[in-house]
């Protein structure tokens, strides 16, 4: 059994740990404000990429936030 198949069930946990470590290093090196800017711009880029792929439905988001 190789390492790839052994770690496959834990791939999202490992990804979460790596992202957490990167964000922690950014907090410690460049500060809170700049890290928050980087994370928010990365999230906007992710949403734009998802929208360009046709997976993100903007009309569903608008109807979710405007419902009463």
mmCIF file of N, CA and C in Angstrom:
data_model
loop_
_atom_site.group_PDB
_atom_site.id
_atom_site.type_symbol
_atom_site.label_atom_id
_atom_site.label_comp_id
_atom_site.label_asym_id
_atom_site.label_seq_id
_atom_site.Cartn_x
_atom_site.Cartn_y
_atom_site.Cartn_z
ATOM 1 N N UNK A 1 0.850 -1.173 0.000
ATOM 2 C CA UNK A 1 0.000 0.000 0.000
ATOM 3 C C UNK A 1 0.896 1.237 0.000
ATOM 4 N N UNK A 2 0.676 2.134 -0.967
ATOM 5 C CA UNK A 2 1.513 3.328 -1.037
ATOM 6 C C UNK A 2 0.906 4.472 -0.211
ATOM 7 N N UNK A 3 1.672 5.510 -0.052
ATOM 8 C CA UNK A 3 1.283 6.629 0.808
ATOM 9 C C UNK A 3 0.071 7.364 0.248
ATOM 10 N N UNK A 4 -0.018 7.480 -1.080
ATOM 11 C CA UNK A 4 -1.122 8.207 -1.699
ATOM 12 C C UNK A 4 -2.469 7.562 -1.388
ATOM 13 N N UNK A 5 -2.562 6.265 -1.508
ATOM 14 C CA UNK A 5 -3.825 5.588 -1.215
ATOM 15 C C UNK A 5 -4.112 5.563 0.282
ATOM 16 N N UNK A 6 -3.064 5.592 1.084
ATOM 17 C CA UNK A 6 -3.248 5.587 2.525
ATOM 18 C C UNK A 6 -3.775 6.942 3.021
ATOM 19 N N UNK A 7 -3.343 8.044 2.414
ATOM 20 C CA UNK A 7 -3.747 9.378 2.842
ATOM 21 C C UNK A 7 -4.985 9.899 2.119
ATOM 22 N N UNK A 8 -5.449 9.202 1.087
ATOM 23 C CA UNK A 8 -6.579 9.677 0.293
ATOM 24 C C UNK A 8 -7.842 9.947 1.119
ATOM 25 N N UNK A 9 -8.218 9.108 2.078
ATOM 26 C CA UNK A 9 -9.424 9.413 2.858
ATOM 27 C C UNK A 9 -9.300 10.677 3.709
ATOM 28 N N UNK A 10 -8.095 11.124 3.954
ATOM 29 C CA UNK A 10 -7.862 12.284 4.808
ATOM 30 C C UNK A 10 -7.461 13.526 4.008
ATOM 31 N N UNK A 11 -7.731 13.535 2.706
ATOM 32 C CA UNK A 11 -7.224 14.604 1.833
ATOM 33 C C UNK A 11 -7.763 15.971 2.223
ATOM 34 N N UNK A 12 -9.014 16.092 2.582
ATOM 35 C CA UNK A 12 -9.563 17.409 2.920
ATOM 36 C C UNK A 12 -9.092 17.877 4.290
ATOM 37 N N UNK A 13 -8.884 16.964 5.209
ATOM 38 C CA UNK A 13 -8.319 17.345 6.503
ATOM 39 C C UNK A 13 -6.896 17.854 6.341
ATOM 40 N N UNK A 14 -6.132 17.168 5.512
ATOM 41 C CA UNK A 14 -4.755 17.604 5.264
ATOM 42 C C UNK A 14 -4.725 18.946 4.543
ATOM 43 N N UNK A 15 -5.613 19.129 3.593
ATOM 44 C CA UNK A 15 -5.702 20.406 2.901
ATOM 45 C C UNK A 15 -6.074 21.523 3.871
ATOM 46 N N UNK A 16 -6.993 21.256 4.772
ATOM 47 C CA UNK A 16 -7.373 22.242 5.779
ATOM 48 C C UNK A 16 -6.225 22.605 6.699
ATOM 49 N N UNK A 17 -5.430 21.616 7.079
ATOM 50 C CA UNK A 17 -4.268 21.874 7.919
ATOM 51 C C UNK A 17 -3.247 22.725 7.189
ATOM 52 N N UNK A 18 -3.014 22.433 5.925
ATOM 53 C CA UNK A 18 -2.044 23.195 5.140
ATOM 54 C C UNK A 18 -2.517 24.637 4.969
ATOM 55 N N UNK A 19 -3.792 24.830 4.669
ATOM 56 C CA UNK A 19 -4.331 26.185 4.521
ATOM 57 C C UNK A 19 -4.243 26.930 5.854
ATOM 58 N N UNK A 20 -4.532 26.259 6.943
ATOM 59 C CA UNK A 20 -4.432 26.878 8.256
ATOM 60 C C UNK A 20 -3.013 27.305 8.600
ATOM 61 N N UNK A 21 -2.061 26.480 8.261
ATOM 62 C CA UNK A 21 -0.657 26.818 8.516
ATOM 63 C C UNK A 21 -0.225 28.006 7.666
ATOM 64 N N UNK A 22 -0.645 28.032 6.415
ATOM 65 C CA UNK A 22 -0.295 29.154 5.536
ATOM 66 C C UNK A 22 -0.896 30.455 6.069
ATOM 67 N N UNK A 23 -2.152 30.421 6.486
ATOM 68 C CA UNK A 23 -2.789 31.622 7.027
ATOM 69 C C UNK A 23 -2.115 32.055 8.329
ATOM 70 N N UNK A 24 -1.745 31.113 9.167
ATOM 71 C CA UNK A 24 -1.050 31.456 10.409
ATOM 72 C C UNK A 24 0.301 32.111 10.140
ATOM 73 N N UNK A 25 1.030 31.591 9.176
ATOM 74 C CA UNK A 25 2.322 32.187 8.819
ATOM 75 C C UNK A 25 2.114 33.592 8.265
ATOM 76 N N UNK A 26 1.070 33.773 7.455
ATOM 77 C CA UNK A 26 0.778 35.104 6.936
ATOM 78 C C UNK A 26 0.428 36.074 8.054
ATOM 79 N N UNK A 27 -0.376 35.635 9.026
ATOM 80 C CA UNK A 27 -0.699 36.478 10.180
ATOM 81 C C UNK A 27 0.568 36.910 10.908
ATOM 82 N N UNK A 28 1.467 35.986 11.110
ATOM 83 C CA UNK A 28 2.674 36.288 11.876
ATOM 84 C C UNK A 28 3.664 37.152 11.107
ATOM 85 N N UNK A 29 3.673 37.045 9.786
ATOM 86 C CA UNK A 29 4.685 37.775 9.025
ATOM 87 C C UNK A 29 4.194 39.122 8.508
ATOM 88 N N UNK A 30 2.977 39.199 7.973
ATOM 89 C CA UNK A 30 2.540 40.460 7.366
ATOM 90 C C UNK A 30 1.412 41.139 8.124
ATOM 91 N N UNK A 31 0.851 40.516 9.127
ATOM 92 C CA UNK A 31 -0.183 41.145 9.935
ATOM 93 C C UNK A 31 -1.594 40.744 9.546
ATOM 94 N N UNK A 32 -2.522 41.183 10.403
ATOM 95 C CA UNK A 32 -3.919 40.784 10.259
ATOM 96 C C UNK A 32 -4.581 41.414 9.043
ATOM 97 N N UNK A 33 -4.422 42.723 8.861
ATOM 98 C CA UNK A 33 -5.111 43.432 7.779
ATOM 99 C C UNK A 33 -4.725 42.944 6.410
ATOM 100 N N UNK A 34 -3.438 42.798 6.180
ATOM 101 C CA UNK A 34 -2.983 42.326 4.865
ATOM 102 C C UNK A 34 -3.379 40.873 4.623
ATOM 103 N N UNK A 35 -3.334 40.063 5.670
ATOM 104 C CA UNK A 35 -3.756 38.668 5.527
ATOM 105 C C UNK A 35 -5.239 38.587 5.209
ATOM 106 N N UNK A 36 -6.032 39.404 5.887
ATOM 107 C CA UNK A 36 -7.467 39.436 5.613
ATOM 108 C C UNK A 36 -7.736 39.871 4.177
ATOM 109 N N UNK A 37 -6.979 40.838 3.684
ATOM 110 C CA UNK A 37 -7.123 41.276 2.294
ATOM 111 C C UNK A 37 -6.776 40.145 1.324
ATOM 112 N N UNK A 38 -5.683 39.447 1.575
ATOM 113 C CA UNK A 38 -5.273 38.348 0.696
ATOM 114 C C UNK A 38 -6.314 37.236 0.680
ATOM 115 N N UNK A 39 -6.811 36.869 1.856
ATOM 116 C CA UNK A 39 -7.801 35.789 1.940
ATOM 117 C C UNK A 39 -9.104 36.198 1.261
ATOM 118 N N UNK A 40 -9.538 37.429 1.471
ATOM 119 C CA UNK A 40 -10.793 37.863 0.852
ATOM 120 C C UNK A 40 -10.661 37.966 -0.670
ATOM 121 N N UNK A 41 -9.528 38.467 -1.164
ATOM 122 C CA UNK A 41 -9.337 38.521 -2.616
ATOM 123 C C UNK A 41 -9.217 37.122 -3.227
ATOM 124 N N UNK A 42 -8.604 36.209 -2.504
ATOM 125 C CA UNK A 42 -8.538 34.828 -2.988
ATOM 126 C C UNK A 42 -9.934 34.218 -3.058
ATOM 127 N N UNK A 43 -10.779 34.536 -2.071
ATOM 128 C CA UNK A 43 -12.152 34.021 -2.069
ATOM 129 C C UNK A 43 -12.952 34.607 -3.230
ATOM 130 N N UNK A 44 -12.784 35.895 -3.491
ATOM 131 C CA UNK A 44 -13.463 36.520 -4.630
ATOM 132 C C UNK A 44 -12.976 35.889 -5.937
ATOM 133 N N UNK A 45 -11.679 35.634 -6.037
ATOM 134 C CA UNK A 45 -11.148 34.966 -7.221
ATOM 135 C C UNK A 45 -11.705 33.563 -7.389
ATOM 136 N N UNK A 46 -11.855 32.855 -6.280
ATOM 137 C CA UNK A 46 -12.455 31.524 -6.320
ATOM 138 C C UNK A 46 -13.888 31.590 -6.824
ATOM 139 N N UNK A 47 -14.658 32.562 -6.311
ATOM 140 C CA UNK A 47 -16.046 32.700 -6.748
ATOM 141 C C UNK A 47 -16.139 33.084 -8.223
ATOM 142 N N UNK A 48 -15.259 33.970 -8.680
ATOM 143 C CA UNK A 48 -15.263 34.331 -10.092
ATOM 144 C C UNK A 48 -14.891 33.144 -10.982
ATOM 145 N N UNK A 49 -13.939 32.352 -10.551
ATOM 146 C CA UNK A 49 -13.575 31.154 -11.300
ATOM 147 C C UNK A 49 -14.694 30.142 -11.334
ATOM 148 N N UNK A 50 -15.380 29.987 -10.212
ATOM 149 C CA UNK A 50 -16.510 29.061 -10.149
ATOM 150 C C UNK A 50 -17.641 29.543 -11.055
ATOM 151 N N UNK A 51 -17.863 30.860 -11.073
ATOM 152 C CA UNK A 51 -18.889 31.437 -11.938
ATOM 153 C C UNK A 51 -18.521 31.244 -13.409
ATOM 154 N N UNK A 52 -17.247 31.428 -13.759
ATOM 155 C CA UNK A 52 -16.795 31.262 -15.135
ATOM 156 C C UNK A 52 -16.911 29.807 -15.581
ATOM 157 N N UNK A 53 -16.758 28.875 -14.653
ATOM 158 C CA UNK A 53 -16.910 27.461 -14.986
ATOM 159 C C UNK A 53 -18.368 27.063 -15.158
ATOM 160 N N UNK A 54 -19.283 27.920 -14.737
ATOM 161 C CA UNK A 54 -20.706 27.626 -14.854
ATOM 162 C C UNK A 54 -21.271 26.862 -13.685
ATOM 163 N N UNK A 55 -20.527 26.770 -12.601
ATOM 164 C CA UNK A 55 -20.980 26.017 -11.438
ATOM 165 C C UNK A 55 -21.706 26.923 -10.444
ATOM 166 N N UNK A 56 -21.330 28.178 -10.377
ATOM 167 C CA UNK A 56 -21.927 29.125 -9.438
ATOM 168 C C UNK A 56 -23.149 29.761 -10.073
ATOM 169 N N UNK A 57 -24.272 29.656 -9.409
ATOM 170 C CA UNK A 57 -25.517 30.235 -9.900
ATOM 171 C C UNK A 57 -25.779 31.538 -9.135
ATOM 172 N N UNK A 58 -25.535 32.660 -9.803
ATOM 173 C CA UNK A 58 -25.691 33.958 -9.157
ATOM 174 C C UNK A 58 -27.147 34.223 -8.815
ATOM 175 N N UNK A 59 -28.070 33.821 -9.666
ATOM 176 C CA UNK A 59 -29.485 34.070 -9.403
ATOM 177 C C UNK A 59 -29.968 33.348 -8.147
ATOM 178 N N UNK A 60 -29.434 32.177 -7.853
ATOM 179 C CA UNK A 60 -29.794 31.468 -6.631
ATOM 180 C C UNK A 60 -29.279 32.210 -5.399
ATOM 181 N N UNK A 61 -28.068 32.782 -5.476
ATOM 182 C CA UNK A 61 -27.520 33.560 -4.361
ATOM 183 C C UNK A 61 -28.360 34.815 -4.121
ATOM 184 N N UNK A 62 -28.741 35.492 -5.191
ATOM 185 C CA UNK A 62 -29.538 36.716 -5.044
ATOM 186 C C UNK A 62 -30.886 36.388 -4.445
ATOM 187 N N UNK A 63 -31.537 35.333 -4.913
ATOM 188 C CA UNK A 63 -32.840 34.959 -4.375
ATOM 189 C C UNK A 63 -32.715 34.489 -2.921
ATOM 190 N N UNK A 64 -31.598 33.878 -2.551
ATOM 191 C CA UNK A 64 -31.411 33.442 -1.164
ATOM 192 C C UNK A 64 -31.315 34.645 -0.230
ATOM 193 N N UNK A 65 -30.590 35.677 -0.647
ATOM 194 C CA UNK A 65 -30.376 36.820 0.231
ATOM 195 C C UNK A 65 -31.516 37.838 0.171
ATOM 196 N N UNK A 66 -32.404 37.749 -0.816
ATOM 197 C CA UNK A 66 -33.506 38.696 -0.901
ATOM 198 C C UNK A 66 -34.844 38.092 -0.524
ATOM 199 N N UNK A 67 -34.888 36.862 -0.096
ATOM 200 C CA UNK A 67 -36.156 36.260 0.288
ATOM 201 C C UNK A 67 -36.605 36.793 1.642
ATOM 202 N N UNK A 68 -37.885 36.716 1.874
ATOM 203 C CA UNK A 68 -38.440 37.248 3.128
ATOM 204 C C UNK A 68 -39.023 36.171 3.977
#
